[in-house]
Tab-separated table of N, CA, C and O in Angstrom:
chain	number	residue	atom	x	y	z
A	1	UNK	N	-0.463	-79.311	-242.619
A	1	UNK	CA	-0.649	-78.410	-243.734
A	1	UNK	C	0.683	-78.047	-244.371
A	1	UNK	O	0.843	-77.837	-245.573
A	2	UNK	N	1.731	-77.992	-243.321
A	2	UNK	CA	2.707	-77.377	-243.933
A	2	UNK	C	3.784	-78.698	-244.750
A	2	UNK	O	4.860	-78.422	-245.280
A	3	UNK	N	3.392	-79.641	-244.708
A	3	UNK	CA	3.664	-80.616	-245.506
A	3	UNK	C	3.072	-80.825	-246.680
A	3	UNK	O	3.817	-80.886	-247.659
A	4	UNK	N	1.735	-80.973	-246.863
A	4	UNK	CA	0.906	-80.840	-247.473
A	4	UNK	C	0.909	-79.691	-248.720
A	4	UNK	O	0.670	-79.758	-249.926
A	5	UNK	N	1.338	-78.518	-247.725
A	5	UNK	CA	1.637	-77.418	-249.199
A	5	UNK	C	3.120	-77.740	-249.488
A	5	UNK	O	3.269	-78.111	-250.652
A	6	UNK	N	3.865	-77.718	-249.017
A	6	UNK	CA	5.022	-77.563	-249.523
A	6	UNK	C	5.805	-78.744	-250.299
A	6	UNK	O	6.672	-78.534	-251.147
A	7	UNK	N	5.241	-80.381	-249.758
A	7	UNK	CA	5.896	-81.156	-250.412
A	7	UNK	C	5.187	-82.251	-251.242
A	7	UNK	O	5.735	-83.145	-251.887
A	8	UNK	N	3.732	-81.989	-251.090
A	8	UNK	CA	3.149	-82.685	-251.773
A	8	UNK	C	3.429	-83.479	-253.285
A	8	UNK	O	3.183	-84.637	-253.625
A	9	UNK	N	4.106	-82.232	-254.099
A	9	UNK	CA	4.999	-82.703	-255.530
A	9	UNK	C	5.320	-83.852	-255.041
A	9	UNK	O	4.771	-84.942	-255.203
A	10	UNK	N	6.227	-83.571	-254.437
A	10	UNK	CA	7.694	-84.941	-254.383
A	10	UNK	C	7.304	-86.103	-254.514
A	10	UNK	O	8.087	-86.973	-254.896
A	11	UNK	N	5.752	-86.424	-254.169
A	11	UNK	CA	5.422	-87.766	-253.776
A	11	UNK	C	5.170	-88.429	-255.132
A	11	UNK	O	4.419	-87.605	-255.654
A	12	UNK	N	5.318	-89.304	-255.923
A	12	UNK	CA	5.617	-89.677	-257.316
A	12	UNK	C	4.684	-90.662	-257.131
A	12	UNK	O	3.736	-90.729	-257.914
A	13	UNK	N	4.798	-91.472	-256.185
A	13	UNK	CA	3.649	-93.277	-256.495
A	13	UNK	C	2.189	-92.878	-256.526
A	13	UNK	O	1.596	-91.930	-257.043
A	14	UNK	N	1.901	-93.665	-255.975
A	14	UNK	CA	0.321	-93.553	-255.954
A	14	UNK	C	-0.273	-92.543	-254.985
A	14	UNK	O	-1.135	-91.687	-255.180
A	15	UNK	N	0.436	-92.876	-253.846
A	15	UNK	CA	-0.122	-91.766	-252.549
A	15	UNK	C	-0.015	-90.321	-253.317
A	15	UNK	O	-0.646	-89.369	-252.856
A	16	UNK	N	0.667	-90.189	-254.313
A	16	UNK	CA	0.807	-88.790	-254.362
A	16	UNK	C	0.258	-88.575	-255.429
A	16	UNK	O	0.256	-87.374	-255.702
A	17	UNK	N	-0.375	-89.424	-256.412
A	17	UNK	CA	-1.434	-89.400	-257.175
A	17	UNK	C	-3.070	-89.440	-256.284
A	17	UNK	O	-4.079	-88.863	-256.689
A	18	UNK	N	-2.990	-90.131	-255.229
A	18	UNK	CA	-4.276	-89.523	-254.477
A	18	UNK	C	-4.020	-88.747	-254.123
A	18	UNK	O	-3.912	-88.341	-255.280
A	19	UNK	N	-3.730	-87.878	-253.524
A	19	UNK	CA	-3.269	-86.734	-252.687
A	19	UNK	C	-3.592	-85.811	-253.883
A	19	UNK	O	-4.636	-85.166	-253.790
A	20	UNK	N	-3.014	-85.693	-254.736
A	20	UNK	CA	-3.428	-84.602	-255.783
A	20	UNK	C	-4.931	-84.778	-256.198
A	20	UNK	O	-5.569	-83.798	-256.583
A	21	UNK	N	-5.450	-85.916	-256.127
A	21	UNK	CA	-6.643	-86.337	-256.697
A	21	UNK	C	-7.748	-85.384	-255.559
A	21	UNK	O	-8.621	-84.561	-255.836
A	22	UNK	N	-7.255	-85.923	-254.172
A	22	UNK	CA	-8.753	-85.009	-253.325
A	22	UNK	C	-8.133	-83.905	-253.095
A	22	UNK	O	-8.796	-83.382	-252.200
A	23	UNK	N	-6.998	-83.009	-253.429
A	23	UNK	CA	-6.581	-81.636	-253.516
A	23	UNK	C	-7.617	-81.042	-255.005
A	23	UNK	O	-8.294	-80.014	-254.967
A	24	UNK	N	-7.527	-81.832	-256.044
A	24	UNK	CA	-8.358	-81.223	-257.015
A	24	UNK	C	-9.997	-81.574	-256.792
A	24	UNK	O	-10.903	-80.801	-257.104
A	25	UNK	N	-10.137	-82.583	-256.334
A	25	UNK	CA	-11.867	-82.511	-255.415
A	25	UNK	C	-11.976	-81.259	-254.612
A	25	UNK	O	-12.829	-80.403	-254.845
A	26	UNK	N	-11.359	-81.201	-253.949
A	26	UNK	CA	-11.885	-79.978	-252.597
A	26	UNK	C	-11.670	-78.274	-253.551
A	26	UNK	O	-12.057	-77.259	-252.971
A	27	UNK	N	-11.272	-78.199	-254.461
A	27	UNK	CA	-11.148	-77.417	-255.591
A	27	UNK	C	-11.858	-77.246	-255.680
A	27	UNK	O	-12.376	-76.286	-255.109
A	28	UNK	N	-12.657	-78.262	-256.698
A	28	UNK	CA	-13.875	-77.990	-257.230
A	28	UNK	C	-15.214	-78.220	-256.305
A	28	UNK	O	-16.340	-78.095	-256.788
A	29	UNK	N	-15.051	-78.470	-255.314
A	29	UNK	CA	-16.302	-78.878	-254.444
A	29	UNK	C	-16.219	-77.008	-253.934
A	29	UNK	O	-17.281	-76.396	-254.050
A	30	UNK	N	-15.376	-76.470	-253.573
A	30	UNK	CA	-15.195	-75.246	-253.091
A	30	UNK	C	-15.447	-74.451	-254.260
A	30	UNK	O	-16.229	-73.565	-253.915
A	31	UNK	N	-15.137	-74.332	-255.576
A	31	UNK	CA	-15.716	-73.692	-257.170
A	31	UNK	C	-16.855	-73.724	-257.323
A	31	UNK	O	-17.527	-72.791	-257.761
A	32	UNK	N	-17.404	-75.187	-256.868
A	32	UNK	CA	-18.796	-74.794	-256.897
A	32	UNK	C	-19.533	-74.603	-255.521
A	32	UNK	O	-20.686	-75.034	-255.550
A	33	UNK	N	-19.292	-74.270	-254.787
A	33	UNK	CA	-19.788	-73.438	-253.646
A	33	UNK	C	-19.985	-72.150	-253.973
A	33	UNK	O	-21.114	-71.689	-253.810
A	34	UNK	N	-19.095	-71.448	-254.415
A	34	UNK	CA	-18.799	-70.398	-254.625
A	34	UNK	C	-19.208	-69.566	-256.155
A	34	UNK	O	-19.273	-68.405	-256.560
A	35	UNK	N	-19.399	-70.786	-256.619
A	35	UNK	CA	-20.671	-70.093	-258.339
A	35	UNK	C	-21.661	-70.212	-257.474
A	35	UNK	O	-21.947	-69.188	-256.853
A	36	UNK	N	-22.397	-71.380	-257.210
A	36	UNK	CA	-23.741	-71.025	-256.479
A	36	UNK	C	-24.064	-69.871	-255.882
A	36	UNK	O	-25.013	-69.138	-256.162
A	37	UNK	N	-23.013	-69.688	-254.807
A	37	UNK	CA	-23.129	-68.401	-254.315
A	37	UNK	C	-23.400	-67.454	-255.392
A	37	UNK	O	-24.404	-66.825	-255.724
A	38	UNK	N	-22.069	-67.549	-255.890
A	38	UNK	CA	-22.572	-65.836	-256.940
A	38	UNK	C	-23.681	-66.144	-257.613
A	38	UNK	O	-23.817	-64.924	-257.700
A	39	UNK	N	-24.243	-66.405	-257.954
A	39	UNK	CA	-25.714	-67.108	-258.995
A	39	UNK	C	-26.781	-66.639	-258.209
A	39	UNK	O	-27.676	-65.877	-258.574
A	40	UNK	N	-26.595	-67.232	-256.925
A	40	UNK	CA	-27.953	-66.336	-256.370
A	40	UNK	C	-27.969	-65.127	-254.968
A	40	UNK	O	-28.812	-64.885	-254.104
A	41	UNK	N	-26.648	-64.583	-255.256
A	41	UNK	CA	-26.735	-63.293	-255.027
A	41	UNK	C	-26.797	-62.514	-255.990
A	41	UNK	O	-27.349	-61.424	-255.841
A	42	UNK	N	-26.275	-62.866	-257.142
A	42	UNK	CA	-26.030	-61.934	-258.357
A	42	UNK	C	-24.570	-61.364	-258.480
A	42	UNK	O	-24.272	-60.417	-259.207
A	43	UNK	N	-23.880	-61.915	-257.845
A	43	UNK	CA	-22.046	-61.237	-257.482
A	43	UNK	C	-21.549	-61.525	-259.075
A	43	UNK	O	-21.919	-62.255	-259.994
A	44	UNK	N	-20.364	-60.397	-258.830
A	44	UNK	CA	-19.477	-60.877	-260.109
A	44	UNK	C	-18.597	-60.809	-259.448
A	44	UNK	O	-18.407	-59.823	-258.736
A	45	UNK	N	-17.508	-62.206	-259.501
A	45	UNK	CA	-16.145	-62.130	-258.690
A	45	UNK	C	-15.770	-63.675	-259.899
A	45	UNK	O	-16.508	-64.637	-260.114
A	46	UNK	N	-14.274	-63.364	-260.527
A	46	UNK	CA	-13.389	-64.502	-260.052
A	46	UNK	C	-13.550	-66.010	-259.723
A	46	UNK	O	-12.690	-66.335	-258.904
A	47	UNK	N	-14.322	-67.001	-260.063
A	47	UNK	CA	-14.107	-67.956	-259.131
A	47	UNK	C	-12.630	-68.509	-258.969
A	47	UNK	O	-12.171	-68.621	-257.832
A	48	UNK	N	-12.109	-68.750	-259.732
A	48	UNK	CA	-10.944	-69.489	-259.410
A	48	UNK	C	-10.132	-68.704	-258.936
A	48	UNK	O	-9.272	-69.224	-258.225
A	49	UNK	N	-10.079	-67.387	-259.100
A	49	UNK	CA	-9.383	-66.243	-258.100
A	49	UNK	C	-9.671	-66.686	-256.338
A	49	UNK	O	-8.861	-66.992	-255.463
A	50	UNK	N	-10.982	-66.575	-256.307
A	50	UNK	CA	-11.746	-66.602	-255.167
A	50	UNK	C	-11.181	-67.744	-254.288
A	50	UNK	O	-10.407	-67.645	-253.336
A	51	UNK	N	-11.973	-69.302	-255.044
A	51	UNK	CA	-11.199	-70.407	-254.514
A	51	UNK	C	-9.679	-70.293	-253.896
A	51	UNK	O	-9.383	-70.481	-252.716
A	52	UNK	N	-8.713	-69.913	-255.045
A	52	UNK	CA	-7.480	-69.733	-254.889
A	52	UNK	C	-6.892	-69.189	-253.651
A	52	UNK	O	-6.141	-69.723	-252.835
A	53	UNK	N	-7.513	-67.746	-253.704
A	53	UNK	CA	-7.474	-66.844	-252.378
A	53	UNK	C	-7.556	-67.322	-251.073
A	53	UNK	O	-6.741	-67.339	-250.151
A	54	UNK	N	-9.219	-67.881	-251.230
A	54	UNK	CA	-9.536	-68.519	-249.185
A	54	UNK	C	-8.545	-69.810	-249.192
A	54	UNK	O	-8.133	-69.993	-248.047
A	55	UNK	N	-8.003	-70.814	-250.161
A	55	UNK	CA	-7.006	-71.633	-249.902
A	55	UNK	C	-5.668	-71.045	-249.672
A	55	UNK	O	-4.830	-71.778	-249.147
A	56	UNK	N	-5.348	-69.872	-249.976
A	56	UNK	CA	-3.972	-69.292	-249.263
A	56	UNK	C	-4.297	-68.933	-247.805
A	56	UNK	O	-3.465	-68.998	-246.901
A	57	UNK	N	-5.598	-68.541	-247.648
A	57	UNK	CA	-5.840	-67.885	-246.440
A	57	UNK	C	-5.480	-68.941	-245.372
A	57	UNK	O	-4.736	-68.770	-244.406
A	58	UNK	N	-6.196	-70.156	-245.751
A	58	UNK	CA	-6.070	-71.500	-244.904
A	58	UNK	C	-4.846	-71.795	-244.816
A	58	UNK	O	-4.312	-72.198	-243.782
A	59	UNK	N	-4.249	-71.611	-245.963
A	59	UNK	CA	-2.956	-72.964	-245.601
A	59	UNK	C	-1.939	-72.458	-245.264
A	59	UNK	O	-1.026	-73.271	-245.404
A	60	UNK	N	-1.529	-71.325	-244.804
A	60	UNK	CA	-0.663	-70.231	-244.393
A	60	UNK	C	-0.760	-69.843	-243.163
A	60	UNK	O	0.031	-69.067	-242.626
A	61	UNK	N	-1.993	-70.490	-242.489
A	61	UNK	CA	-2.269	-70.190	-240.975
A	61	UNK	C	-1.238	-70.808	-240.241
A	61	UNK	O	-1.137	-70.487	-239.057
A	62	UNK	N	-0.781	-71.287	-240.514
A	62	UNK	CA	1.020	-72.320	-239.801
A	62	UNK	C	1.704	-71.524	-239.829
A	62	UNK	O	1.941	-71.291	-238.643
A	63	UNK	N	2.407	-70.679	-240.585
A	63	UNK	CA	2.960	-69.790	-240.500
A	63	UNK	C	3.107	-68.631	-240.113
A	63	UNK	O	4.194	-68.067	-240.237
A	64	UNK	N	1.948	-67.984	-239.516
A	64	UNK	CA	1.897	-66.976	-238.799
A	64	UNK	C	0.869	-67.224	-237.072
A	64	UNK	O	1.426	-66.911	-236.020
A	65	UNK	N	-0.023	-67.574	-237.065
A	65	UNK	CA	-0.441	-67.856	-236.127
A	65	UNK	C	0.314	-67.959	-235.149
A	65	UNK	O	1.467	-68.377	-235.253
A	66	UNK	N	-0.354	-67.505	-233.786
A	66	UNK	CA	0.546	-67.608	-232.401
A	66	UNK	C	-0.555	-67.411	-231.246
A	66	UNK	O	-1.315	-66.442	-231.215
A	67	UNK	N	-0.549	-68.209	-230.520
A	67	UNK	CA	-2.188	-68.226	-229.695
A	67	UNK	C	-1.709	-67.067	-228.581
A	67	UNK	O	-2.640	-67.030	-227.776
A	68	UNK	N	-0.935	-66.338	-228.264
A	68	UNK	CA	-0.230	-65.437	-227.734
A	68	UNK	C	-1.093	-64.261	-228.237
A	68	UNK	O	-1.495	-63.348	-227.515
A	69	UNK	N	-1.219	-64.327	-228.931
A	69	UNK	CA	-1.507	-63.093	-229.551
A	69	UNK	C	-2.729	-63.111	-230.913
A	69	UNK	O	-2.971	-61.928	-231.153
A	70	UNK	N	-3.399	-63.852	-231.679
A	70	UNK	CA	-4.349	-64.207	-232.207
A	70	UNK	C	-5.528	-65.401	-231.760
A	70	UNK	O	-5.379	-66.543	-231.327
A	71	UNK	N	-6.462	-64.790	-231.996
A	71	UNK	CA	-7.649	-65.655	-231.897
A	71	UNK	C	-7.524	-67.189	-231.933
A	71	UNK	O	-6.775	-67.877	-232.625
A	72	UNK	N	-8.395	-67.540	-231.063
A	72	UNK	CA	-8.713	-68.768	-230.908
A	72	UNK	C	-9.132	-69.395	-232.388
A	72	UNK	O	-9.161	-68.642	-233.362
A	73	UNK	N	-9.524	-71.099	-232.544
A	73	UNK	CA	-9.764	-71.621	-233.938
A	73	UNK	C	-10.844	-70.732	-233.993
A	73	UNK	O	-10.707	-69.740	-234.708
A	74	UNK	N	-12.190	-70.936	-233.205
A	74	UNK	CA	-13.644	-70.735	-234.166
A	74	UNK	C	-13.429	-69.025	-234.291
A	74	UNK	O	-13.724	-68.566	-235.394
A	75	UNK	N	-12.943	-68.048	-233.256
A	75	UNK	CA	-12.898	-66.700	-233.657
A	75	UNK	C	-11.975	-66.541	-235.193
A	75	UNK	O	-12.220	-65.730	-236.086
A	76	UNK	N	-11.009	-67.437	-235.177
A	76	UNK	CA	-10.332	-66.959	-236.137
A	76	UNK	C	-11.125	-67.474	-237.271
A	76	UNK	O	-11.233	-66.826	-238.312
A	77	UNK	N	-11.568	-68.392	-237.131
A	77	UNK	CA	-12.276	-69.196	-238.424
A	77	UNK	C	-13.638	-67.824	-238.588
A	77	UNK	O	-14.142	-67.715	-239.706
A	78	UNK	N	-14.078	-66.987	-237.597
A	78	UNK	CA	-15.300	-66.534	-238.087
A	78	UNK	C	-14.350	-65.296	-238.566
A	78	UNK	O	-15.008	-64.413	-239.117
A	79	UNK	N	-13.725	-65.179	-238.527
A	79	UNK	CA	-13.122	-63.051	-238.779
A	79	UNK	C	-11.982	-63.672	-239.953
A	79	UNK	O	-11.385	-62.777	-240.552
A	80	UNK	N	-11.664	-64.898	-240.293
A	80	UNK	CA	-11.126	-64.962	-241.474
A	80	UNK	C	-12.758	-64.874	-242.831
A	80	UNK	O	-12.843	-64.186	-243.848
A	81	UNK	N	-13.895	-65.973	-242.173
A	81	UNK	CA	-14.340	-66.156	-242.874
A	81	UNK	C	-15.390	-64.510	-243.001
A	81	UNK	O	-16.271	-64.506	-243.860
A	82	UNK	N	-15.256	-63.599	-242.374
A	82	UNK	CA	-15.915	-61.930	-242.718
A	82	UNK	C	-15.138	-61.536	-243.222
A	82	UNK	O	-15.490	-60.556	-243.878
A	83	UNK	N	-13.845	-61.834	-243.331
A	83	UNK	CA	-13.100	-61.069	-244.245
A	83	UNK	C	-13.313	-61.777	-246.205
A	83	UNK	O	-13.656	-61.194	-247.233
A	84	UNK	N	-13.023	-62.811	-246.011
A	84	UNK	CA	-13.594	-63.522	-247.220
A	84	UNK	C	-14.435	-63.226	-248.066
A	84	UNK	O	-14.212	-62.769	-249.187
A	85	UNK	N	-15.558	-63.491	-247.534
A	85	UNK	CA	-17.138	-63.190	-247.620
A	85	UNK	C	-17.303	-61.769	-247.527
A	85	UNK	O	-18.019	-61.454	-248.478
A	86	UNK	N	-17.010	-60.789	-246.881
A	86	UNK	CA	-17.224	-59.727	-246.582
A	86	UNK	C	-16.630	-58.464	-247.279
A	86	UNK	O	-17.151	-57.401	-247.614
A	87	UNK	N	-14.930	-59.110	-247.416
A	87	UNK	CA	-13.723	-57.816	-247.426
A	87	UNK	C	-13.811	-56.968	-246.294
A	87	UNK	O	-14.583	-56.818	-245.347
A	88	UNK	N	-12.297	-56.242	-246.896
A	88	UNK	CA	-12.175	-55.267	-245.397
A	88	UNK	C	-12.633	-54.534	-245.273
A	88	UNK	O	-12.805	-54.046	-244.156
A	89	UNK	N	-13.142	-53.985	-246.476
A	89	UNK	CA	-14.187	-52.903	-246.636
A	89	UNK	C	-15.819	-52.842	-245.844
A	89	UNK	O	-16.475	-51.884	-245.435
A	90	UNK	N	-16.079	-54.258	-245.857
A	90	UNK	CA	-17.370	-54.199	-245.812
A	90	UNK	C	-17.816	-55.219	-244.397
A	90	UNK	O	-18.972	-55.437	-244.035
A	91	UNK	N	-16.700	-55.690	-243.820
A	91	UNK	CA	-16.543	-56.738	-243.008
A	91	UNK	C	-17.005	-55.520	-241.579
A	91	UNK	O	-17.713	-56.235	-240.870
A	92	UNK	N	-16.951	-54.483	-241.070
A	92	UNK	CA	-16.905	-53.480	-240.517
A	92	UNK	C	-18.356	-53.213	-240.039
A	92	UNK	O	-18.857	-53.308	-238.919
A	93	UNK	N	-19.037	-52.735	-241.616
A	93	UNK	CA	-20.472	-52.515	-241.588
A	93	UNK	C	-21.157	-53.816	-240.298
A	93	UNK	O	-21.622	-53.709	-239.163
A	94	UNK	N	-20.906	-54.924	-241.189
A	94	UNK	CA	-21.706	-56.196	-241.033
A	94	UNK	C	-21.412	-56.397	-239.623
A	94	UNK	O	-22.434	-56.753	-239.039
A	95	UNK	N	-20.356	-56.300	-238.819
A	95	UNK	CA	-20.284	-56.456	-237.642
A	95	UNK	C	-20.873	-55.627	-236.637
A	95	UNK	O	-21.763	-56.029	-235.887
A	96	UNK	N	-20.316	-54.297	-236.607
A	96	UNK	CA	-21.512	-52.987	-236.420
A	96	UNK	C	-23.024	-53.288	-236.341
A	96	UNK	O	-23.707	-52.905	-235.392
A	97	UNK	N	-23.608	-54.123	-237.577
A	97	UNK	CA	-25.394	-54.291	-237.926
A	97	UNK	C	-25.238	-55.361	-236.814
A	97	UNK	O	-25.825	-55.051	-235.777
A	98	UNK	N	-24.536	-56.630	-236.785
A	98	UNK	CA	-24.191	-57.529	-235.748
A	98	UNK	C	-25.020	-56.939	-234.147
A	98	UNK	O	-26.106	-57.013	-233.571
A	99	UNK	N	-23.475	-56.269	-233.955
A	99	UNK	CA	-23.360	-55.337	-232.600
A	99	UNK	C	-24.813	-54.733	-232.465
A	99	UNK	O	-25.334	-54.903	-231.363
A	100	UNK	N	-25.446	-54.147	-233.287
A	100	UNK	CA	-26.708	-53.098	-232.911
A	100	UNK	C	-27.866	-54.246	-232.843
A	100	UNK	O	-28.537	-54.303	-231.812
A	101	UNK	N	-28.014	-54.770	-233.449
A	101	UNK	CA	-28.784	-56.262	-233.938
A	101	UNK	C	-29.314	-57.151	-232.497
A	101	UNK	O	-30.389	-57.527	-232.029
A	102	UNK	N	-27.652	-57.234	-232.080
A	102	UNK	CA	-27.643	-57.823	-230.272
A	102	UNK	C	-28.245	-56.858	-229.217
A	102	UNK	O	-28.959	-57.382	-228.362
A	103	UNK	N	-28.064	-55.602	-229.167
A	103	UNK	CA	-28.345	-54.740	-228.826
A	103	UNK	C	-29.821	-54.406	-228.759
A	103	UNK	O	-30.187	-53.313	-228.327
């Protein structure tokens, strides 16, 4: 990843004309995930904000992560993806309904 974000430019031939090519696929395959979504919940958000956002979330995990001290992949993958989906605001509730739910 951390190649990937940071030096991807540089690459001038072809590889780096594909490389940009399925960077702007997974864009839009993720844009439209994410209208659907809002469409039939009824949300108003941003898409390309949105997109933008959970791709910083991802590709920045190199840089801070430390298994010392943060979650494993799938925990982290589920409490990044409640925060996403959720916010911090509301990520709280949903776990709580979770917790009582199991209960």
């Amino acid at each position: 990843m951390k190649v990937l974000t940071h030096e991807d430019e540089t690459l001038k031939d072809a590889r780096g004309a594909e490389i940009r090519a399925i960077k702007r696929e997974y864009y839009r395959i993720c844009l439209d995930l994410l209208e659907d979504l809002r469409r039939s919940k009824g949300l108003q958000f941003p898409g390309r904000l949105a997109v933008l956002s959970l791709f910083g979330m991802i590709n920045w995990i190199h840089t801070w992560h430390n298994l010392r001290v943060d979650a494993d992949a799938e925990a982290l993958a589920q409490q990044m993806g409640d925060l996403f989906l959720r916010g911090v605001l509301n990520a709280s509730k949903a776990k709580n309904k979770t917790s009582r739910a199991r209960a």
